[in-house]
Amino acid sequence: MLTISSVAPAVDESRLWLPLKYQKYYLQLKTEAERAELSDRCVKVIRGELNFSKSTPSNPVFSIICRDQAGKSYNIAGVEPPVPKEVFWEKCKDTFENETRLMRAMHVLTEMPPVAQRLTEDRTLYIVDFNAKDIAGVALKYRAKCIVEKDTIRFFIRARKASD
């Protein structure tokens, strides 16, 4: 049985930093920080930055520093985990379509299916950016996040910031 809840982490963007020539990777850094905060161990992202020793201008590697429940800080290397099977996306796709079915002039910006981000062995995150219009025709920007964990789906839609 699938259940849905609406819990969204809020990464403090003032704790994320990149040098000027790496600014084009800011959204990637933010996504890594959000993914870290969704992990079971991380209570709060303390800092997100470029790992200078492992990065090049065309291939950035990030370091995310988290604090756990015991108040201890630890580092998460910016290595992308393997992508899980597409069957997880199918669970989110049905929810996404149901939650957005009444939105007007909806236009999905993310290439489908979205890239799966593995949070833990049993936990996968999908992010879909899309636009729609309100009843007055005003353009709205949204980001949907879907977390699949075994037989549970946590799905939420939030307004996208101008920087996203």
PDB file of C-alpha atoms in Angstrom:
ATOM      1  CA  MET A   1       0.000   0.000   0.000  1.00  0.00           C
ATOM      2  CA  LEU A   2       1.293   3.468  -0.900  1.00  0.00           C
ATOM      3  CA  THR A   3       0.959   6.403   1.451  1.00  0.00           C
ATOM      4  CA  ILE A   4       1.594  10.069   0.739  1.00  0.00           C
ATOM      5  CA  SER A   5       2.883  12.750   3.077  1.00  0.00           C
ATOM      6  CA  SER A   6       4.015  16.335   2.535  1.00  0.00           C
ATOM      7  CA  VAL A   7       7.268  16.964   4.349  1.00  0.00           C
ATOM      8  CA  ALA A   8       9.834  19.185   2.611  1.00  0.00           C
ATOM      9  CA  PRO A   9      13.299  19.889   3.905  1.00  0.00           C
ATOM     10  CA  ALA A  10      14.390  23.509   3.890  1.00  0.00           C
ATOM     11  CA  VAL A  11      18.094  23.864   3.159  1.00  0.00           C
ATOM     12  CA  ASP A  12      19.468  27.200   4.359  1.00  0.00           C
ATOM     13  CA  GLU A  13      20.869  28.544   1.082  1.00  0.00           C
ATOM     14  CA  SER A  14      23.135  30.969   2.929  1.00  0.00           C
ATOM     15  CA  ARG A  15      25.164  27.905   3.942  1.00  0.00           C
ATOM     16  CA  LEU A  16      25.873  26.974   0.310  1.00  0.00           C
ATOM     17  CA  TRP A  17      28.901  28.509  -1.421  1.00  0.00           C
ATOM     18  CA  LEU A  18      30.639  28.256  -4.784  1.00  0.00           C
ATOM     19  CA  PRO A  19      33.426  30.335  -6.355  1.00  0.00           C
ATOM     20  CA  LEU A  20      32.333  32.663  -9.153  1.00  0.00           C
ATOM     21  CA  LYS A  21      33.481  30.456 -12.040  1.00  0.00           C
ATOM     22  CA  TYR A  22      31.438  27.530 -10.635  1.00  0.00           C
ATOM     23  CA  GLN A  23      28.167  29.463 -10.109  1.00  0.00           C
ATOM     24  CA  LYS A  24      26.512  27.649 -13.021  1.00  0.00           C
ATOM     25  CA  TYR A  25      26.586  24.531 -10.802  1.00  0.00           C
ATOM     26  CA  TYR A  26      24.697  26.158  -7.928  1.00  0.00           C
ATOM     27  CA  LEU A  27      21.477  24.188  -8.549  1.00  0.00           C
ATOM     28  CA  GLN A  28      23.482  20.970  -8.558  1.00  0.00           C
ATOM     29  CA  LEU A  29      25.006  21.944  -5.186  1.00  0.00           C
ATOM     30  CA  LYS A  30      21.567  22.817  -3.822  1.00  0.00           C
ATOM     31  CA  THR A  31      20.162  19.468  -4.987  1.00  0.00           C
ATOM     32  CA  GLU A  32      23.049  17.624  -3.280  1.00  0.00           C
ATOM     33  CA  ALA A  33      22.351  19.568  -0.056  1.00  0.00           C
ATOM     34  CA  GLU A  34      18.616  18.794  -0.241  1.00  0.00           C
ATOM     35  CA  ARG A  35      19.380  15.144  -0.862  1.00  0.00           C
ATOM     36  CA  ALA A  36      21.730  15.087   2.143  1.00  0.00           C
ATOM     37  CA  GLU A  37      19.064  16.641   4.384  1.00  0.00           C
ATOM     38  CA  LEU A  38      16.592  13.970   3.309  1.00  0.00           C
ATOM     39  CA  SER A  39      18.927  11.218   4.470  1.00  0.00           C
ATOM     40  CA  ASP A  40      18.156   9.432   7.724  1.00  0.00           C
ATOM     41  CA  ARG A  41      21.284  10.634   9.517  1.00  0.00           C
ATOM     42  CA  CYS A  42      21.442  14.321   8.517  1.00  0.00           C
ATOM     43  CA  VAL A  43      19.374  16.644  10.713  1.00  0.00           C
ATOM     44  CA  LYS A  44      20.728  19.872   9.194  1.00  0.00           C
ATOM     45  CA  VAL A  45      23.116  20.868   6.415  1.00  0.00           C
ATOM     46  CA  ILE A  46      25.838  22.997   7.992  1.00  0.00           C
ATOM     47  CA  ARG A  47      27.758  23.811   4.810  1.00  0.00           C
ATOM     48  CA  GLY A  48      27.786  22.947   1.132  1.00  0.00           C
ATOM     49  CA  GLU A  49      30.789  23.862  -0.976  1.00  0.00           C
ATOM     50  CA  LEU A  50      33.132  22.844  -3.738  1.00  0.00           C
ATOM     51  CA  ASN A  51      35.707  20.147  -3.012  1.00  0.00           C
ATOM     52  CA  PHE A  52      38.691  21.916  -4.607  1.00  0.00           C
ATOM     53  CA  SER A  53      41.015  18.920  -4.553  1.00  0.00           C
ATOM     54  CA  LYS A  54      38.611  16.748  -6.576  1.00  0.00           C
ATOM     55  CA  SER A  55      36.954  19.340  -8.870  1.00  0.00           C
ATOM     56  CA  THR A  56      37.651  20.744 -12.294  1.00  0.00           C
ATOM     57  CA  PRO A  57      35.682  23.564 -13.966  1.00  0.00           C
ATOM     58  CA  SER A  58      33.865  21.001 -16.138  1.00  0.00           C
ATOM     59  CA  ASN A  59      33.357  18.396 -13.385  1.00  0.00           C
ATOM     60  CA  PRO A  60      32.567  19.871  -9.970  1.00  0.00           C
ATOM     61  CA  VAL A  61      32.595  17.682  -6.861  1.00  0.00           C
ATOM     62  CA  PHE A  62      30.817  18.982  -3.778  1.00  0.00           C
ATOM     63  CA  SER A  63      31.287  18.469  -0.056  1.00  0.00           C
ATOM     64  CA  ILE A  64      28.208  18.641   2.131  1.00  0.00           C
ATOM     65  CA  ILE A  65      28.740  18.916   5.873  1.00  0.00           C
ATOM     66  CA  CYS A  66      25.811  17.682   7.968  1.00  0.00           C
ATOM     67  CA  ARG A  67      24.971  17.621  11.646  1.00  0.00           C
ATOM     68  CA  ASP A  68      23.390  14.483  13.085  1.00  0.00           C
ATOM     69  CA  GLN A  69      20.985  14.153  16.042  1.00  0.00           C
ATOM     70  CA  ALA A  70      23.886  13.816  18.477  1.00  0.00           C
ATOM     71  CA  GLY A  71      25.190  17.219  17.314  1.00  0.00           C
ATOM     72  CA  LYS A  72      28.198  15.731  15.517  1.00  0.00           C
ATOM     73  CA  SER A  73      29.237  17.061  12.131  1.00  0.00           C
ATOM     74  CA  TYR A  74      30.217  14.779   9.276  1.00  0.00           C
ATOM     75  CA  ASN A  75      31.104  15.151   5.610  1.00  0.00           C
ATOM     76  CA  ILE A  76      29.241  13.648   2.664  1.00  0.00           C
ATOM     77  CA  ALA A  77      31.369  13.297  -0.465  1.00  0.00           C
ATOM     78  CA  GLY A  78      29.734  14.481  -3.679  1.00  0.00           C
ATOM     79  CA  VAL A  79      29.753  11.159  -5.471  1.00  0.00           C
ATOM     80  CA  GLU A  80      26.584  10.366  -7.368  1.00  0.00           C
ATOM     81  CA  PRO A  81      25.162   6.986  -6.283  1.00  0.00           C
ATOM     82  CA  PRO A  82      23.996   4.430  -8.860  1.00  0.00           C
ATOM     83  CA  VAL A  83      20.578   5.057 -10.401  1.00  0.00           C
ATOM     84  CA  PRO A  84      17.860   2.657  -9.247  1.00  0.00           C
ATOM     85  CA  LYS A  85      15.421   0.905 -11.561  1.00  0.00           C
ATOM     86  CA  GLU A  86      12.767   2.989 -13.347  1.00  0.00           C
ATOM     87  CA  VAL A  87      10.033   1.065 -11.533  1.00  0.00           C
ATOM     88  CA  PHE A  88      10.373   3.596  -8.691  1.00  0.00           C
ATOM     89  CA  TRP A  89       9.487   6.447 -11.042  1.00  0.00           C
ATOM     90  CA  GLU A  90       6.282   4.671 -12.040  1.00  0.00           C
ATOM     91  CA  LYS A  91       5.124   4.933  -8.419  1.00  0.00           C
ATOM     92  CA  CYS A  92       5.733   8.700  -8.462  1.00  0.00           C
ATOM     93  CA  LYS A  93       4.409   9.270 -11.968  1.00  0.00           C
ATOM     94  CA  ASP A  94       0.863   8.239 -11.075  1.00  0.00           C
ATOM     95  CA  THR A  95       0.860  10.561  -8.053  1.00  0.00           C
ATOM     96  CA  PHE A  96       2.387  13.423 -10.067  1.00  0.00           C
ATOM     97  CA  GLU A  97      -0.244  13.089 -12.793  1.00  0.00           C
ATOM     98  CA  ASN A  98      -3.070  12.920 -10.247  1.00  0.00           C
ATOM     99  CA  GLU A  99      -1.843  15.944  -8.238  1.00  0.00           C
ATOM    100  CA  THR A 100      -1.364  18.121 -11.333  1.00  0.00           C
ATOM    101  CA  ARG A 101      -4.390  17.058 -13.398  1.00  0.00           C
ATOM    102  CA  LEU A 102      -6.339  20.270 -12.683  1.00  0.00           C
ATOM    103  CA  MET A 103      -3.463  22.678 -13.340  1.00  0.00           C
ATOM    104  CA  ARG A 104      -3.924  24.968 -16.323  1.00  0.00           C
ATOM    105  CA  ALA A 105      -1.435  25.303 -19.185  1.00  0.00           C
ATOM    106  CA  MET A 106       0.980  22.957 -17.443  1.00  0.00           C
ATOM    107  CA  HIS A 107       4.393  22.577 -19.073  1.00  0.00           C
ATOM    108  CA  VAL A 108       6.937  20.102 -17.668  1.00  0.00           C
ATOM    109  CA  LEU A 109      10.508  21.442 -17.874  1.00  0.00           C
ATOM    110  CA  THR A 110      12.324  18.339 -16.610  1.00  0.00           C
ATOM    111  CA  GLU A 111      13.168  15.660 -19.145  1.00  0.00           C
ATOM    112  CA  MET A 112      11.061  12.593 -18.422  1.00  0.00           C
ATOM    113  CA  PRO A 113      11.596  10.273 -16.739  1.00  0.00           C
ATOM    114  CA  PRO A 114      13.552  12.438 -14.281  1.00  0.00           C
ATOM    115  CA  VAL A 115      16.966  11.387 -13.044  1.00  0.00           C
ATOM    116  CA  ALA A 116      16.688   9.174  -9.980  1.00  0.00           C
ATOM    117  CA  GLN A 117      18.725  10.304  -6.995  1.00  0.00           C
ATOM    118  CA  ARG A 118      19.462   7.487  -4.611  1.00  0.00           C
ATOM    119  CA  LEU A 119      19.328   8.716  -0.997  1.00  0.00           C
ATOM    120  CA  THR A 120      19.836   5.329   0.647  1.00  0.00           C
ATOM    121  CA  GLU A 121      19.574   1.763  -0.582  1.00  0.00           C
ATOM    122  CA  ASP A 122      15.776   1.809  -0.154  1.00  0.00           C
ATOM    123  CA  ARG A 123      15.107   5.521  -0.662  1.00  0.00           C
ATOM    124  CA  THR A 124      14.992   7.364  -3.995  1.00  0.00           C
ATOM    125  CA  LEU A 125      14.264  11.024  -4.835  1.00  0.00           C
ATOM    126  CA  TYR A 126      12.800  12.397  -8.071  1.00  0.00           C
ATOM    127  CA  ILE A 127      12.541  16.128  -8.824  1.00  0.00           C
ATOM    128  CA  VAL A 128      10.302  17.548 -11.566  1.00  0.00           C
ATOM    129  CA  ASP A 129      10.237  21.261 -12.419  1.00  0.00           C
ATOM    130  CA  PHE A 130       7.179  22.543 -14.227  1.00  0.00           C
ATOM    131  CA  ASN A 131       5.195  25.688 -14.989  1.00  0.00           C
ATOM    132  CA  ALA A 132       1.453  26.312 -14.961  1.00  0.00           C
ATOM    133  CA  LYS A 133      -0.939  29.268 -14.978  1.00  0.00           C
ATOM    134  CA  ASP A 134      -3.408  30.392 -12.365  1.00  0.00           C
ATOM    135  CA  ILE A 135      -7.039  31.185 -13.147  1.00  0.00           C
ATOM    136  CA  ALA A 136      -6.086  34.782 -14.120  1.00  0.00           C
ATOM    137  CA  GLY A 137      -3.429  33.491 -16.540  1.00  0.00           C
ATOM    138  CA  VAL A 138      -0.456  34.448 -14.363  1.00  0.00           C
ATOM    139  CA  ALA A 139       2.561  32.171 -14.874  1.00  0.00           C
ATOM    140  CA  LEU A 140       3.491  30.009 -11.880  1.00  0.00           C
ATOM    141  CA  LYS A 141       6.694  28.012 -11.342  1.00  0.00           C
ATOM    142  CA  TYR A 142       6.639  24.739  -9.410  1.00  0.00           C
ATOM    143  CA  ARG A 143       8.949  21.954  -8.258  1.00  0.00           C
ATOM    144  CA  ALA A 144       7.550  18.524  -7.412  1.00  0.00           C
ATOM    145  CA  LYS A 145       9.574  16.146  -5.258  1.00  0.00           C
ATOM    146  CA  CYS A 146       8.779  12.515  -4.822  1.00  0.00           C
ATOM    147  CA  ILE A 147      10.569  10.239  -2.386  1.00  0.00           C
ATOM    148  CA  VAL A 148      10.015   6.511  -2.754  1.00  0.00           C
ATOM    149  CA  GLU A 149      10.930   4.360   0.212  1.00  0.00           C
ATOM    150  CA  LYS A 150       9.940   0.710  -0.125  1.00  0.00           C
ATOM    151  CA  ASP A 151       6.116   0.908  -0.443  1.00  0.00           C
ATOM    152  CA  THR A 152       5.759   4.511   0.737  1.00  0.00           C
ATOM    153  CA  ILE A 153       5.654   7.662  -1.379  1.00  0.00           C
ATOM    154  CA  ARG A 154       6.218  11.136   0.022  1.00  0.00           C
ATOM    155  CA  PHE A 155       5.140  13.639  -2.591  1.00  0.00           C
ATOM    156  CA  PHE A 156       4.997  17.425  -2.422  1.00  0.00           C
ATOM    157  CA  ILE A 157       4.741  20.389  -4.767  1.00  0.00           C
ATOM    158  CA  ARG A 158       6.189  23.774  -3.848  1.00  0.00           C
ATOM    159  CA  ALA A 159       6.648  27.071  -5.626  1.00  0.00           C
ATOM    160  CA  ARG A 160      10.035  27.243  -7.364  1.00  0.00           C
ATOM    161  CA  LYS A 161      12.256  30.175  -6.474  1.00  0.00           C
ATOM    162  CA  ALA A 162      13.503  32.415  -9.268  1.00  0.00           C
ATOM    163  CA  SER A 163      16.991  30.918  -8.727  1.00  0.00           C
ATOM    164  CA  ASP A 164      15.736  27.352  -9.371  1.00  0.00           C
TER     165      ASP A 164
END
